[in-house]
Short mmCIF file of C-alpha atoms in Angstrom, two decimals:
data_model
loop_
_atom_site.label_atom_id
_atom_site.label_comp_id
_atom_site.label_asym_id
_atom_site.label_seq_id
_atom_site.Cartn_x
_atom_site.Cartn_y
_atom_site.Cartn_z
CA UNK A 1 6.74 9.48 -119.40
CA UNK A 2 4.60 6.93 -121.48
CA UNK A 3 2.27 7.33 -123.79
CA UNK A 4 -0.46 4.64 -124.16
CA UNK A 5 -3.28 4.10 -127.00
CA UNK A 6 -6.48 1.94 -124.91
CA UNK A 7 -9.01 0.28 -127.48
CA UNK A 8 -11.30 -2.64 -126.26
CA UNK A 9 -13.88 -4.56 -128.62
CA UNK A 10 -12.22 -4.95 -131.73
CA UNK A 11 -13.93 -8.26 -132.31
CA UNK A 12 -11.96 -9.15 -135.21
CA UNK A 13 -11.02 -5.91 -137.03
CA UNK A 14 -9.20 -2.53 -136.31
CA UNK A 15 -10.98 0.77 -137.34
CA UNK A 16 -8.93 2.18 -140.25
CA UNK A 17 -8.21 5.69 -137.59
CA UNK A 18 -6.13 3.22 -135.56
CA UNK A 19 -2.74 3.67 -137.18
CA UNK A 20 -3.23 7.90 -136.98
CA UNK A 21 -4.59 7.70 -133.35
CA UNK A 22 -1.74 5.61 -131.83
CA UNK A 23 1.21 6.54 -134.31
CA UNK A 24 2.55 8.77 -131.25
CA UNK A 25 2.53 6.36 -128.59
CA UNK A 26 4.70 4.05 -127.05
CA UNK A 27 2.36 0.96 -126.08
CA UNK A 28 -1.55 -0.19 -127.39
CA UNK A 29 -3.25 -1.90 -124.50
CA UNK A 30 -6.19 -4.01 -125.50
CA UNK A 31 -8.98 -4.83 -122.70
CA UNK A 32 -10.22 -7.51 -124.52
CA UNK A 33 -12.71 -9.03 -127.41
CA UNK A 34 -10.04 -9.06 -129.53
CA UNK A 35 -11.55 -11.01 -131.67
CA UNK A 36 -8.78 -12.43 -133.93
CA UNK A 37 -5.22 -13.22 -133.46
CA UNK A 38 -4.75 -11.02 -136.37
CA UNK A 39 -5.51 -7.60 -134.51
CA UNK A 40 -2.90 -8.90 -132.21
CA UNK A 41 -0.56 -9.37 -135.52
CA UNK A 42 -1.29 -5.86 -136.62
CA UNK A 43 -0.82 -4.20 -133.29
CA UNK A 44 2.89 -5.88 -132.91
CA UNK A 45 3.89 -4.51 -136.35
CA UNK A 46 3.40 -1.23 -135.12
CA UNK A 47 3.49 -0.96 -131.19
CA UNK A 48 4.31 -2.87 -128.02
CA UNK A 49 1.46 -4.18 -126.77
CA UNK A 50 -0.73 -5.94 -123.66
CA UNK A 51 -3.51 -7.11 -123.90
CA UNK A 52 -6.24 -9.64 -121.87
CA UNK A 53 -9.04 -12.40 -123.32
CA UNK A 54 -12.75 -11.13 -123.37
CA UNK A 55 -15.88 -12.84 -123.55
CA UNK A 56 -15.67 -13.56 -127.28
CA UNK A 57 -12.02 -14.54 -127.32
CA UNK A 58 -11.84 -17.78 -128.93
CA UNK A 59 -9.91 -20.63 -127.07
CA UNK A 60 -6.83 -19.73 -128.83
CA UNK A 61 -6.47 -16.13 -127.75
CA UNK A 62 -7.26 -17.76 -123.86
CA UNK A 63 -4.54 -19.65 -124.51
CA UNK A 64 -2.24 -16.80 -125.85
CA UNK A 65 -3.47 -14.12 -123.24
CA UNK A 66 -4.49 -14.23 -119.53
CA UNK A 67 -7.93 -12.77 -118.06
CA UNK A 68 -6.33 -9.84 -115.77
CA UNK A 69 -3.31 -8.15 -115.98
CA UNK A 70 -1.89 -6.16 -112.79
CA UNK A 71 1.21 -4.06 -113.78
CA UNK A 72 3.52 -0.90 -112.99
CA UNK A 73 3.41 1.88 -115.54
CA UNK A 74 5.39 4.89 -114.56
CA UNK A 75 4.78 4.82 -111.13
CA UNK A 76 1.20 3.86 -111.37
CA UNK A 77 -0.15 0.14 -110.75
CA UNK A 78 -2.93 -0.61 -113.60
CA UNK A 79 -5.99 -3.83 -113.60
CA UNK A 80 -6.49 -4.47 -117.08
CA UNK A 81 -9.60 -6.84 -117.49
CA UNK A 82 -12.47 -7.11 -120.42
CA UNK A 83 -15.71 -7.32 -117.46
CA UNK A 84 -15.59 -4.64 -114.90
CA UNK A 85 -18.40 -2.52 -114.62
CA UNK A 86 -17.65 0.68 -113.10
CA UNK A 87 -17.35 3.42 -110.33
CA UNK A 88 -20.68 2.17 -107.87
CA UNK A 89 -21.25 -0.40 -109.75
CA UNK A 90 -18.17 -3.32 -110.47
CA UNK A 91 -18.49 -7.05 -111.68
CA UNK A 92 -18.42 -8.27 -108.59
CA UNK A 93 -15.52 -10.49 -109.54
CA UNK A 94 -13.15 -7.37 -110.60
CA UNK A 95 -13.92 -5.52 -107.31
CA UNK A 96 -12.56 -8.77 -105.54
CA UNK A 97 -9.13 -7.62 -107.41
CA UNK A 98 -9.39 -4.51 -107.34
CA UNK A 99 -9.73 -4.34 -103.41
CA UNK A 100 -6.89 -6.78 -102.98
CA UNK A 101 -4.47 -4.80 -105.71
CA UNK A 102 -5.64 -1.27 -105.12
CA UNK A 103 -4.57 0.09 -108.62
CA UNK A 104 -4.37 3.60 -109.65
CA UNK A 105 -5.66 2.64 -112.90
CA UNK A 106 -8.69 0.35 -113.91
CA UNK A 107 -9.14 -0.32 -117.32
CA UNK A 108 -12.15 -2.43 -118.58
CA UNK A 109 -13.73 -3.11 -121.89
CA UNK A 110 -17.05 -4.92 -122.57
CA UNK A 111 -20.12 -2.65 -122.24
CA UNK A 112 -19.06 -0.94 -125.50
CA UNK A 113 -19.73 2.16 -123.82
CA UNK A 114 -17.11 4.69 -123.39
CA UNK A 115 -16.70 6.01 -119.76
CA UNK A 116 -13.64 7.89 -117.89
CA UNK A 117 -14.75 8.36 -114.18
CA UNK A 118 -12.91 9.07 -111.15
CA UNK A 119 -13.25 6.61 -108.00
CA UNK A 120 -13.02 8.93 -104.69
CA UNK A 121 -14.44 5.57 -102.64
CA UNK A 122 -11.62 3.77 -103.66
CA UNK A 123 -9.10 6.11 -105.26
CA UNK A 124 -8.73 4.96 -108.79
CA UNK A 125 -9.18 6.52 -112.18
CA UNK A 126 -11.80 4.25 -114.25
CA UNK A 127 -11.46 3.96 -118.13
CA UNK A 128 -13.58 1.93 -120.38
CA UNK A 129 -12.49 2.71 -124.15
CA UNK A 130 -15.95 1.87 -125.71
CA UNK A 131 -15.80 -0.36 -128.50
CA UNK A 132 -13.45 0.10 -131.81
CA UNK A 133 -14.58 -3.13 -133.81
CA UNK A 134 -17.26 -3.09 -136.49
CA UNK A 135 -19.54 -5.24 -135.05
CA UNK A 136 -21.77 -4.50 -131.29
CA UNK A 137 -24.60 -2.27 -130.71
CA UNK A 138 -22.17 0.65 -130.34
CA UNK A 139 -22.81 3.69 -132.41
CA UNK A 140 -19.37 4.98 -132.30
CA UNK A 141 -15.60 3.87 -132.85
CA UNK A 142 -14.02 5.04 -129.84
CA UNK A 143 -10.42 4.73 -128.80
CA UNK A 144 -8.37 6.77 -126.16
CA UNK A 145 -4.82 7.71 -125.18
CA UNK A 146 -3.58 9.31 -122.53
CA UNK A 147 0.02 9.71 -120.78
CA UNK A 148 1.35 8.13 -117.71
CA UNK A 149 4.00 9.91 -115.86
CA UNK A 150 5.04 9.95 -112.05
CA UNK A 151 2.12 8.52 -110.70
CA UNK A 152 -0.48 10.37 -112.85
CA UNK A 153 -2.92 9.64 -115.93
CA UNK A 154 -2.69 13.26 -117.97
CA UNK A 155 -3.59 14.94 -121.27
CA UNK A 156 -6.33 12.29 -122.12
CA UNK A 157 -7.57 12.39 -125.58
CA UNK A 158 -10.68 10.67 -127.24
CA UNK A 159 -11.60 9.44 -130.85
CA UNK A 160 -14.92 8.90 -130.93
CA UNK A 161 -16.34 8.95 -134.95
CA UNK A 162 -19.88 7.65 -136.26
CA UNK A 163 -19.37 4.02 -137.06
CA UNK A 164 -19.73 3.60 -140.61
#
C-alpha cells in the first residue's frame, strides 16, 4: 500500500497546510503549474515526488519535467497531465492517451476546480486536485490524498480551506 498527497496549481508557492496534509504519505504528485523550481525544492526535502509541466511552467521546468507521465502504482496504471478536462468532456489531446493507455487513474490539474468522478464509459477514476497556489480565480486551497493498494484508489481525503 501507498499513500499519495495530489496538489496541482501551485504557481509558485505551497499553501502553509501542505507539510500537515502530506506528512503521512509516501509520494506528492504534482499535475502541473508548478510555478517555480522551488516548490519542486521544497517537495524533495520532504517527500518523493512526480510531477509534469503546466501551462505556466517556465522553459526551465519543461526542461526539468515532461508533459504526461504514464506509470504503475500498486497495481494501478496512472496519466498524470496538467490539461485534461474530465469525465464527458476531455482535452481532446488527453483522451488520445488516455484511449491508447487505458489507466485506472487520471489525474489532471488546470481548471482550478476540484473534481473526483468516476468514468463507467471508460473505466477510470478522474481526479483534479483544484488549485493549492495563491494566485487563480480559485476560492479555495484544495489538496487531496488518497491510498493506492491492489488495484484500487481508497480512503480519499480532501483539504479544501478559504484561500486567504
Amino acid at each position: 500500500m501507498k499513500r499519495i498527497g495530489l496538489l496541482s496549481d501551485t504557481h509558485g508557492s505551497l499553501p502553509e497546510a501542505w507539510l500537515d496534509f502530506f506528512k503521512d504519505v509516501d509520494e506528492i504528485w504534482h499535475a502541473g503549474d508548478i510555478g517555480t523550481p522551488d516548490v519542486l525544492k521544497q517537495i524533495e526535502s520532504r517527500k518523493p515526488w512526480r510531477a509534469v509541466f503546466g501551462n505556466i511552467d517556465s522553459l526551465q521546468l519543461r526542461n526539468m519535467l515532461p508533459e504526461d507521465l504514464v506509470f504503475d502504482c500498486e497495481g494501478m496504471k496512472v496519466l498524470l497531465t496538467h490539461i485534461g478536462g474530465y469525465p464527458g468532456k476531455y482535452e481532446p489531446r488527453a483522451k488520445t492517451i488516455i484511449l491508447r493507455e487505458k489507466p485506472g487513474l487520471f489525474v489532471c490539474g488546470h481548471s482550478h476546480i476540484l473534481k473526483v468522478m468516476f468514468d463507467e464509459k471508460l473505466n477510470l477514476l478522474h481526479i483534479n486536485p483544484g488549485a493549492a497556489g495563491r494566485f487563480g480565480l480559485h476560492q479555495s486551497i484544495t489538496m487531496v490524498r488518497f491510498s493506492m493498494d491492489a488495484g484500487r484508489v481508497l480512503d480519499l481525503e480532501i483539504y479544501d480551506k478559504p484561500r486567504s
